[in-house]
Amino acid sequence: MMNFIMISPNYPDNYWMFCRGLKKYGATVLAIVDTAYDNLLPELKENIDECYVVNNFNNYDEMLRAVAYFTFKYGKIDWIESNNEAWLDLDARLRDDFNVKSGFSHQTIQEYQSKACMKKYYEKAGIPTARYYLVENEQKALEFAKKIGYPLVLKPDHGVGASFTYTVKTDEELKHYLSLTKQYQMILEEYIEGDVFTLDGVCDENGTIRYLNSLEYVGNCMDSVQYQQSIGAYTAFTISDEYRDIAQRTIHAFELKNRFFHCEFFRLSKEKKGLGKKGTVIGLEVNFRPPGGFAPDLMNYAGSLDVYDIWAQVLLTQQGDYMNITRESAGFAGRRNSISYKYSVEELEQKYKNELISVIYLPEAYAATMGDVTISCRFKTEQQRKQFYKQAFEEKRKEHQA
């Protein structure tokens, strides 16, 4: 029986389902949590063999003691995993210290989490990426801007999401944003005009993809956070042969094995000199964990499956092929309290009562990225989906326009 340490299955809440999958396929599931045992979800308690509570995941001595305890009691540890961006580095350090070979080493994950380093792997996959400058000083950043031309995107080289990410349009703005981000290693990239989509899935020990999904966005995450705009995303009805090929080339180039992955791309909306013609796919970044937020659950609703279970099945048995499933499309609309919408949440619930999955009012930590309230639905047709987003995001007309 495999000994599998799951770090932080208590957060996000839905991560208890990874433990359920591991139990189903025969693993001894050992959880390390930072919440009192009595406060854990009953579903999580039911799907773990033992739990070790630490005060803080950032206290590495505590984490060492936790893994040492499990090793002493259960024998050699076969897996250490969190599936959480915040703890990928921690997972890898612990693997190195306890000689666990089933995932990335610390050296590898350090390289893979650099947006600049990712570009050479995309190149290996034959996928172009935006030209960039890894910021050393202001003068060289200005020289890069002069060479490439504005607008540009400035963001942390290591980091996830849209925090400290800026669209830069002038020398003055570049100087200003650089002054705000001196504590980070920043990367400056040419601005890409295109539609963002993701390719997310699970690959086996040979890097062969066993399940693949694609998410497309309504609006973009960076503007949503920076300008507090509406945001949405939905799963694709079909995964094209082109997308399957791009995903597999990317996974092999990064030499991913036995992992959930979340790869982000642009498709050019117009020709870009030095990059490609309209429609060219540009590599953005790869994240070595499931897509965040509601995405795993949207994937489940769209395919009538369980991606938490699929992940465990592939890792522990190397079985399962979910590449040719029948799909609907599931998506969410994230709305802002600061925006006056034409239709209320209650009106949308009534209009889409047959498609409705959930309405969730989000806490502040999630609201910045996802919206204050999210409305999730499942669609059978593209027309139905298009109408939903039109009505979900339509704003009231200003009085002077009436």
Short mmCIF file of C-alpha atoms in Angstrom, two decimals:
data_model
loop_
_atom_site.label_atom_id
_atom_site.label_comp_id
_atom_site.label_asym_id
_atom_site.label_seq_id
_atom_site.Cartn_x
_atom_site.Cartn_y
_atom_site.Cartn_z
CA MET A 1 0.00 0.00 0.00
CA MET A 2 1.26 3.46 -0.90
CA ASN A 3 1.81 6.06 1.81
CA PHE A 4 0.56 9.39 0.47
CA ILE A 5 1.03 12.63 2.42
CA MET A 6 -1.45 15.29 1.37
CA ILE A 7 -0.53 18.80 2.49
CA SER A 8 -3.37 21.27 3.14
CA PRO A 9 -6.34 19.14 2.01
CA ASN A 10 -8.41 21.38 4.30
CA TYR A 11 -7.93 24.44 2.05
CA PRO A 12 -9.45 25.02 -0.42
CA ASP A 13 -12.45 23.20 1.06
CA ASN A 14 -13.03 21.04 -2.01
CA TYR A 15 -9.55 19.49 -1.77
CA TRP A 16 -10.88 16.83 0.60
CA MET A 17 -12.07 15.15 -2.60
CA PHE A 18 -8.46 14.43 -3.61
CA CYS A 19 -8.20 12.40 -0.39
CA ARG A 20 -11.40 10.56 -1.25
CA GLY A 21 -9.87 9.52 -4.58
CA LEU A 22 -6.63 8.40 -2.95
CA LYS A 23 -8.53 6.25 -0.43
CA LYS A 24 -10.63 4.72 -3.21
CA TYR A 25 -7.52 3.54 -5.08
CA GLY A 26 -5.88 2.03 -2.03
CA ALA A 27 -3.49 4.63 -0.61
CA THR A 28 -2.83 5.24 3.07
CA VAL A 29 -3.78 8.93 3.21
CA LEU A 30 -1.84 11.03 5.72
CA ALA A 31 -2.89 14.67 6.00
CA ILE A 32 -0.92 17.65 7.29
CA VAL A 33 -3.26 20.55 8.13
CA ASP A 34 -3.00 23.96 9.78
CA THR A 35 -6.49 23.88 11.28
CA ALA A 36 -7.64 22.26 14.51
CA TYR A 37 -8.83 18.71 13.88
CA ASP A 38 -12.29 19.43 15.28
CA ASN A 39 -12.76 22.20 12.70
CA LEU A 40 -12.07 19.98 9.69
CA LEU A 41 -14.89 18.97 7.36
CA PRO A 42 -16.39 15.58 8.27
CA GLU A 43 -15.82 14.48 4.66
CA LEU A 44 -12.09 15.10 5.03
CA LYS A 45 -11.88 13.22 8.33
CA GLU A 46 -13.63 10.24 6.73
CA ASN A 47 -11.11 10.03 3.89
CA ILE A 48 -7.79 10.19 5.73
CA ASP A 49 -6.03 7.57 7.83
CA GLU A 50 -4.34 10.05 10.13
CA CYS A 51 -3.96 13.79 10.52
CA TYR A 52 -1.03 15.85 11.83
CA VAL A 53 -1.82 19.44 12.84
CA VAL A 54 0.83 22.16 12.49
CA ASN A 55 0.55 25.81 13.48
CA ASN A 56 1.97 27.13 10.23
CA PHE A 57 3.00 25.50 6.94
CA ASN A 58 5.75 28.13 6.68
CA ASN A 59 7.47 26.71 9.78
CA TYR A 60 9.69 24.15 8.05
CA ASP A 61 10.81 22.52 11.31
CA GLU A 62 7.18 21.73 12.07
CA MET A 63 6.72 20.25 8.62
CA LEU A 64 9.85 18.12 8.99
CA ARG A 65 8.56 16.77 12.28
CA ALA A 66 5.21 15.94 10.72
CA VAL A 67 6.71 13.94 7.86
CA ALA A 68 9.21 12.28 10.21
CA TYR A 69 6.34 11.18 12.45
CA PHE A 70 4.46 9.63 9.53
CA THR A 71 7.66 7.96 8.30
CA PHE A 72 8.33 6.45 11.74
CA LYS A 73 4.75 5.17 12.05
CA TYR A 74 3.94 4.06 8.49
CA GLY A 75 7.30 3.47 6.84
CA LYS A 76 8.72 5.04 3.69
CA ILE A 77 6.62 7.84 2.20
CA ASP A 78 5.80 7.32 -1.49
CA TRP A 79 4.14 10.66 -2.29
CA ILE A 80 4.13 14.21 -0.88
CA GLU A 81 1.73 16.53 -2.67
CA SER A 82 -0.51 19.54 -2.07
CA ASN A 83 -1.85 20.39 -5.57
CA ASN A 84 -1.68 23.96 -4.27
CA GLU A 85 0.40 26.74 -5.83
CA ALA A 86 1.25 28.15 -2.40
CA TRP A 87 2.93 24.91 -1.28
CA LEU A 88 4.63 23.54 -4.42
CA ASP A 89 7.98 24.75 -3.14
CA LEU A 90 7.32 23.21 0.28
CA ASP A 91 6.26 19.89 -1.28
CA ALA A 92 9.53 19.74 -3.20
CA ARG A 93 11.75 20.56 -0.20
CA LEU A 94 10.12 17.79 1.81
CA ARG A 95 10.50 15.32 -1.06
CA ASP A 96 14.21 16.08 -1.23
CA ASP A 97 14.68 15.69 2.52
CA PHE A 98 12.79 12.38 2.68
CA ASN A 99 14.05 10.97 -0.64
CA VAL A 100 10.60 10.88 -2.23
CA LYS A 101 11.06 10.54 -6.01
CA SER A 102 7.45 10.75 -7.20
CA GLY A 103 7.44 14.50 -7.86
CA PHE A 104 9.60 17.52 -8.60
CA SER A 105 12.83 18.17 -6.77
CA HIS A 106 13.24 21.59 -5.17
CA GLN A 107 15.74 22.63 -7.84
CA THR A 108 13.32 21.72 -10.63
CA ILE A 109 10.29 23.51 -9.17
CA GLN A 110 12.38 26.64 -8.57
CA GLU A 111 13.21 26.74 -12.27
CA TYR A 112 9.72 25.81 -13.43
CA GLN A 113 8.10 28.58 -11.41
CA SER A 114 10.13 31.25 -13.21
CA LYS A 115 8.17 32.74 -16.10
CA ALA A 116 11.44 33.52 -17.87
CA CYS A 117 12.69 29.94 -17.53
CA MET A 118 9.38 28.55 -18.78
CA LYS A 119 10.01 30.11 -22.16
CA LYS A 120 12.82 27.71 -23.09
CA TYR A 121 10.49 24.76 -22.46
CA TYR A 122 7.80 26.29 -24.64
CA GLU A 123 10.49 26.75 -27.28
CA LYS A 124 11.36 23.06 -26.92
CA ALA A 125 7.68 22.32 -27.55
CA GLY A 126 7.74 24.48 -30.68
CA ILE A 127 5.40 27.09 -29.20
CA PRO A 128 6.33 30.79 -29.50
CA THR A 129 6.31 33.11 -26.47
CA ALA A 130 6.29 36.88 -25.93
CA ARG A 131 9.67 38.64 -26.02
CA TYR A 132 10.79 39.63 -22.56
CA TYR A 133 13.34 41.30 -20.33
CA LEU A 134 14.13 40.02 -16.83
CA VAL A 135 14.42 43.36 -15.05
CA GLU A 136 17.86 44.22 -13.66
CA ASN A 137 17.54 47.99 -13.59
CA GLU A 138 15.34 50.81 -14.77
CA GLN A 139 17.58 51.98 -17.60
CA LYS A 140 17.73 48.59 -19.30
CA ALA A 141 13.97 48.20 -18.85
CA LEU A 142 13.48 51.52 -20.65
CA GLU A 143 15.80 50.36 -23.43
CA PHE A 144 13.75 47.18 -23.84
CA ALA A 145 10.57 49.27 -23.98
CA LYS A 146 12.07 51.45 -26.69
CA LYS A 147 13.08 48.39 -28.72
CA ILE A 148 9.75 46.52 -28.41
CA GLY A 149 7.35 49.44 -28.07
CA TYR A 150 4.43 50.03 -25.72
CA PRO A 151 2.14 48.70 -24.37
CA LEU A 152 4.07 46.18 -22.26
CA VAL A 153 3.18 43.91 -19.35
CA LEU A 154 5.13 44.04 -16.08
CA LYS A 155 4.68 41.17 -13.59
CA PRO A 156 6.61 39.12 -11.01
CA ASP A 157 8.84 36.43 -12.52
CA HIS A 158 7.70 34.10 -9.73
CA GLY A 159 4.06 34.37 -8.77
CA VAL A 160 0.55 33.38 -9.64
CA GLY A 161 -2.56 35.32 -10.51
CA ALA A 162 -2.74 39.00 -11.33
CA SER A 163 -1.15 40.52 -8.22
CA PHE A 164 1.49 43.18 -9.00
CA THR A 165 0.75 42.77 -12.71
CA TYR A 166 0.45 45.95 -14.77
CA THR A 167 -0.19 47.03 -18.32
CA VAL A 168 2.43 49.73 -19.01
CA LYS A 169 1.86 52.37 -21.69
CA THR A 170 4.57 55.02 -21.12
CA ASP A 171 8.09 55.51 -19.77
CA GLU A 172 6.58 57.34 -16.79
CA GLU A 173 4.27 54.42 -15.97
CA LEU A 174 7.14 51.96 -16.28
CA LYS A 175 9.27 53.96 -13.85
CA HIS A 176 6.33 54.24 -11.44
CA TYR A 177 5.47 50.53 -11.43
CA LEU A 178 9.11 49.52 -11.13
CA SER A 179 9.36 51.72 -8.04
CA LEU A 180 6.36 49.88 -6.52
CA THR A 181 7.78 46.41 -7.12
CA LYS A 182 11.43 46.71 -6.08
CA GLN A 183 11.08 43.78 -3.66
CA TYR A 184 10.25 41.39 -6.53
CA GLN A 185 12.15 40.02 -9.49
CA MET A 186 10.00 41.45 -12.27
CA ILE A 187 9.69 40.41 -15.89
CA LEU A 188 8.75 42.84 -18.67
CA GLU A 189 7.01 41.35 -21.71
CA GLU A 190 5.59 42.59 -24.97
CA TYR A 191 1.81 42.99 -24.85
CA ILE A 192 -0.14 40.31 -26.67
CA GLU A 193 -3.51 41.09 -28.22
CA GLY A 194 -5.40 37.85 -28.14
CA ASP A 195 -7.84 35.56 -26.41
CA VAL A 196 -6.62 33.66 -23.36
CA PHE A 197 -7.45 29.98 -23.04
CA THR A 198 -6.15 27.19 -20.85
CA LEU A 199 -5.41 23.52 -21.36
CA ASP A 200 -5.81 21.66 -18.08
CA GLY A 201 -5.60 18.00 -17.27
CA VAL A 202 -3.88 15.00 -15.76
CA CYS A 203 -0.90 13.10 -17.17
CA ASP A 204 0.50 9.68 -16.25
CA GLU A 205 3.99 8.42 -15.42
CA ASN A 206 5.02 8.67 -19.08
CA GLY A 207 3.67 12.19 -19.48
CA THR A 208 0.77 10.91 -21.58
CA ILE A 209 -2.33 13.03 -21.04
CA ARG A 210 -5.26 10.96 -19.72
CA TYR A 211 -7.75 13.81 -19.28
CA LEU A 212 -7.81 17.24 -20.95
CA ASN A 213 -10.07 20.26 -20.63
CA SER A 214 -9.99 23.77 -22.06
CA LEU A 215 -11.20 26.94 -20.34
CA GLU A 216 -11.94 30.16 -22.19
CA TYR A 217 -12.36 33.55 -20.53
CA VAL A 218 -14.94 36.30 -20.76
CA GLY A 219 -12.87 39.41 -20.00
CA ASN A 220 -9.36 38.89 -18.61
CA CYS A 221 -8.05 38.24 -15.13
CA MET A 222 -5.49 41.05 -15.15
CA ASP A 223 -8.03 43.76 -16.02
CA SER A 224 -10.59 42.17 -13.71
CA VAL A 225 -8.30 42.61 -10.71
CA GLN A 226 -6.71 45.90 -11.72
CA TYR A 227 -9.91 47.66 -12.81
CA GLN A 228 -12.52 45.62 -10.87
CA GLN A 229 -14.30 44.48 -14.01
CA SER A 230 -16.69 41.57 -14.49
CA ILE A 231 -14.98 38.25 -15.17
CA GLY A 232 -16.11 34.84 -16.38
CA ALA A 233 -14.84 31.56 -17.73
CA TYR A 234 -16.36 28.46 -19.30
CA THR A 235 -15.28 25.03 -20.45
CA ALA A 236 -15.11 24.18 -24.14
CA PHE A 237 -17.66 21.83 -25.70
CA THR A 238 -14.91 20.04 -27.62
CA ILE A 239 -11.11 19.79 -27.45
CA SER A 240 -9.68 20.18 -30.94
CA ASP A 241 -6.88 18.04 -32.33
CA GLU A 242 -4.79 21.22 -32.39
CA TYR A 243 -5.31 21.74 -28.66
CA ARG A 244 -4.56 18.09 -27.88
CA ASP A 245 -1.30 18.34 -29.81
CA ILE A 246 -0.28 21.63 -28.17
CA ALA A 247 -1.01 20.26 -24.70
CA GLN A 248 0.89 17.03 -25.25
CA ARG A 249 3.92 18.80 -26.72
CA THR A 250 3.94 21.17 -23.74
CA ILE A 251 3.69 18.35 -21.18
CA HIS A 252 6.50 16.39 -22.83
CA ALA A 253 8.71 19.50 -23.12
CA PHE A 254 8.35 20.18 -19.38
CA GLU A 255 8.73 16.43 -18.69
CA LEU A 256 5.67 16.42 -16.47
CA LYS A 257 4.70 13.06 -15.00
CA ASN A 258 1.86 12.00 -12.70
CA ARG A 259 0.51 15.51 -12.29
CA PHE A 260 -2.43 17.78 -12.63
CA PHE A 261 -1.43 20.70 -14.89
CA HIS A 262 -2.85 24.09 -15.83
CA CYS A 263 -1.33 25.62 -19.01
CA GLU A 264 -2.20 29.13 -20.22
CA PHE A 265 -2.02 30.36 -23.81
CA PHE A 266 -2.93 33.29 -26.03
CA ARG A 267 -4.41 32.99 -29.49
CA LEU A 268 -3.43 36.10 -31.47
CA SER A 269 -6.43 38.21 -32.46
CA LYS A 270 -4.32 39.94 -35.11
CA GLU A 271 -0.91 39.50 -36.70
CA LYS A 272 2.01 40.39 -34.44
CA LYS A 273 5.38 41.09 -36.01
CA GLY A 274 7.99 38.71 -34.65
CA LEU A 275 5.39 36.33 -33.21
CA GLY A 276 2.98 35.15 -35.86
CA LYS A 277 -0.18 35.57 -37.87
CA LYS A 278 -3.69 35.98 -36.54
CA GLY A 279 -4.73 32.73 -34.86
CA THR A 280 -1.20 31.73 -33.80
CA VAL A 281 -1.06 30.14 -30.34
CA ILE A 282 1.42 31.77 -27.93
CA GLY A 283 2.63 30.10 -24.73
CA LEU A 284 1.93 32.14 -21.59
CA GLU A 285 2.77 30.01 -18.56
CA VAL A 286 2.41 26.55 -17.05
CA ASN A 287 1.17 25.91 -13.52
CA PHE A 288 1.91 22.53 -11.97
CA ARG A 289 -1.38 22.04 -10.14
CA PRO A 290 -5.11 22.07 -10.90
CA PRO A 291 -6.68 25.27 -12.21
CA GLY A 292 -7.89 27.44 -9.37
CA GLY A 293 -11.25 28.65 -8.16
CA PHE A 294 -14.30 26.80 -9.45
CA ALA A 295 -12.51 25.32 -12.46
CA PRO A 296 -12.26 21.69 -11.23
CA ASP A 297 -15.96 21.66 -10.40
CA LEU A 298 -16.88 23.23 -13.75
CA MET A 299 -14.85 20.48 -15.42
CA ASN A 300 -16.85 17.90 -13.46
CA TYR A 301 -20.22 19.37 -14.42
CA ALA A 302 -19.23 19.75 -18.08
CA GLY A 303 -18.06 16.15 -18.44
CA SER A 304 -20.27 14.43 -15.84
CA LEU A 305 -17.12 13.08 -14.21
CA ASP A 306 -14.89 13.55 -11.16
CA VAL A 307 -11.47 15.08 -11.84
CA TYR A 308 -10.42 14.56 -8.21
CA ASP A 309 -10.99 10.84 -8.71
CA ILE A 310 -9.32 10.83 -12.14
CA TRP A 311 -6.17 12.38 -10.66
CA ALA A 312 -5.94 9.70 -7.97
CA GLN A 313 -6.74 6.90 -10.40
CA VAL A 314 -4.01 7.92 -12.83
CA LEU A 315 -1.36 8.47 -10.14
CA LEU A 316 -1.99 5.27 -8.20
CA THR A 317 -3.07 2.81 -10.91
CA GLN A 318 -1.90 4.33 -14.23
CA GLN A 319 -5.36 3.45 -15.54
CA GLY A 320 -8.15 5.52 -17.03
CA ASP A 321 -8.53 7.31 -20.36
CA TYR A 322 -10.85 10.31 -20.45
CA MET A 323 -9.71 11.90 -23.70
CA ASN A 324 -12.86 11.18 -25.72
CA ILE A 325 -15.69 11.97 -23.35
CA THR A 326 -19.00 13.63 -24.26
CA ARG A 327 -19.14 17.19 -22.97
CA GLU A 328 -21.48 20.02 -22.24
CA SER A 329 -20.11 23.44 -21.24
CA ALA A 330 -20.04 24.78 -17.68
CA GLY A 331 -19.09 28.31 -16.73
CA PHE A 332 -19.29 31.05 -14.15
CA ALA A 333 -20.02 34.76 -14.30
CA GLY A 334 -18.26 36.83 -11.62
CA ARG A 335 -20.03 40.12 -10.85
CA ARG A 336 -18.89 43.17 -8.89
CA ASN A 337 -20.85 45.00 -6.20
CA SER A 338 -19.42 48.22 -7.66
CA ILE A 339 -21.18 47.66 -11.02
CA SER A 340 -24.88 48.35 -11.59
CA TYR A 341 -26.18 45.44 -13.66
CA LYS A 342 -29.38 45.39 -15.69
CA TYR A 343 -30.48 42.04 -14.26
CA SER A 344 -30.37 41.14 -10.58
CA VAL A 345 -28.94 37.85 -9.37
CA GLU A 346 -32.47 36.69 -8.55
CA GLU A 347 -33.66 37.50 -12.07
CA LEU A 348 -30.79 35.52 -13.57
CA GLU A 349 -31.51 32.61 -11.23
CA GLN A 350 -35.07 32.56 -12.57
CA LYS A 351 -34.08 32.98 -16.23
CA TYR A 352 -31.53 30.15 -16.01
CA LYS A 353 -33.16 27.91 -13.40
CA ASN A 354 -32.74 24.85 -15.64
CA GLU A 355 -29.05 25.56 -16.24
CA LEU A 356 -28.14 26.82 -12.78
CA ILE A 357 -25.39 25.07 -10.82
CA SER A 358 -24.82 27.53 -7.99
CA VAL A 359 -24.80 31.13 -6.78
CA ILE A 360 -21.95 31.89 -4.39
CA TYR A 361 -21.20 35.13 -2.52
CA LEU A 362 -17.44 35.14 -2.16
CA PRO A 363 -15.26 36.27 0.76
CA GLU A 364 -12.90 39.18 0.15
CA ALA A 365 -9.86 36.94 -0.45
CA TYR A 366 -11.50 35.44 -3.55
CA ALA A 367 -13.63 38.40 -4.58
CA ALA A 368 -10.69 40.47 -5.86
CA THR A 369 -10.10 37.96 -8.65
CA MET A 370 -13.41 36.13 -9.07
CA GLY A 371 -16.01 38.79 -8.32
CA ASP A 372 -18.22 39.44 -5.29
CA VAL A 373 -20.86 36.99 -6.46
CA THR A 374 -20.50 34.16 -8.94
CA ILE A 375 -23.28 32.51 -10.90
CA SER A 376 -22.41 29.10 -12.37
CA CYS A 377 -24.42 27.32 -15.06
CA ARG A 378 -24.20 24.33 -17.40
CA PHE A 379 -25.06 24.83 -21.07
CA LYS A 380 -26.09 22.51 -23.87
CA THR A 381 -25.54 24.99 -26.73
CA GLU A 382 -23.19 27.86 -27.57
CA GLN A 383 -26.16 30.15 -28.18
CA GLN A 384 -27.50 29.47 -24.69
CA ARG A 385 -24.08 30.21 -23.20
CA LYS A 386 -23.62 33.40 -25.20
CA GLN A 387 -27.01 34.71 -24.09
CA PHE A 388 -26.23 33.96 -20.43
CA TYR A 389 -23.01 35.99 -20.41
CA LYS A 390 -24.64 38.84 -22.31
CA GLN A 391 -27.39 39.09 -19.71
CA ALA A 392 -25.15 38.39 -16.69
CA PHE A 393 -22.80 41.26 -17.55
CA GLU A 394 -25.19 43.75 -19.16
CA GLU A 395 -25.11 47.01 -17.21
CA LYS A 396 -27.92 49.47 -16.57
CA ARG A 397 -28.03 52.35 -19.00
CA LYS A 398 -26.91 55.66 -17.56
CA GLU A 399 -29.75 58.16 -17.01
CA HIS A 400 -28.43 60.63 -19.56
CA GLN A 401 -28.51 57.86 -22.18
CA ALA A 402 -32.13 56.98 -21.52
#
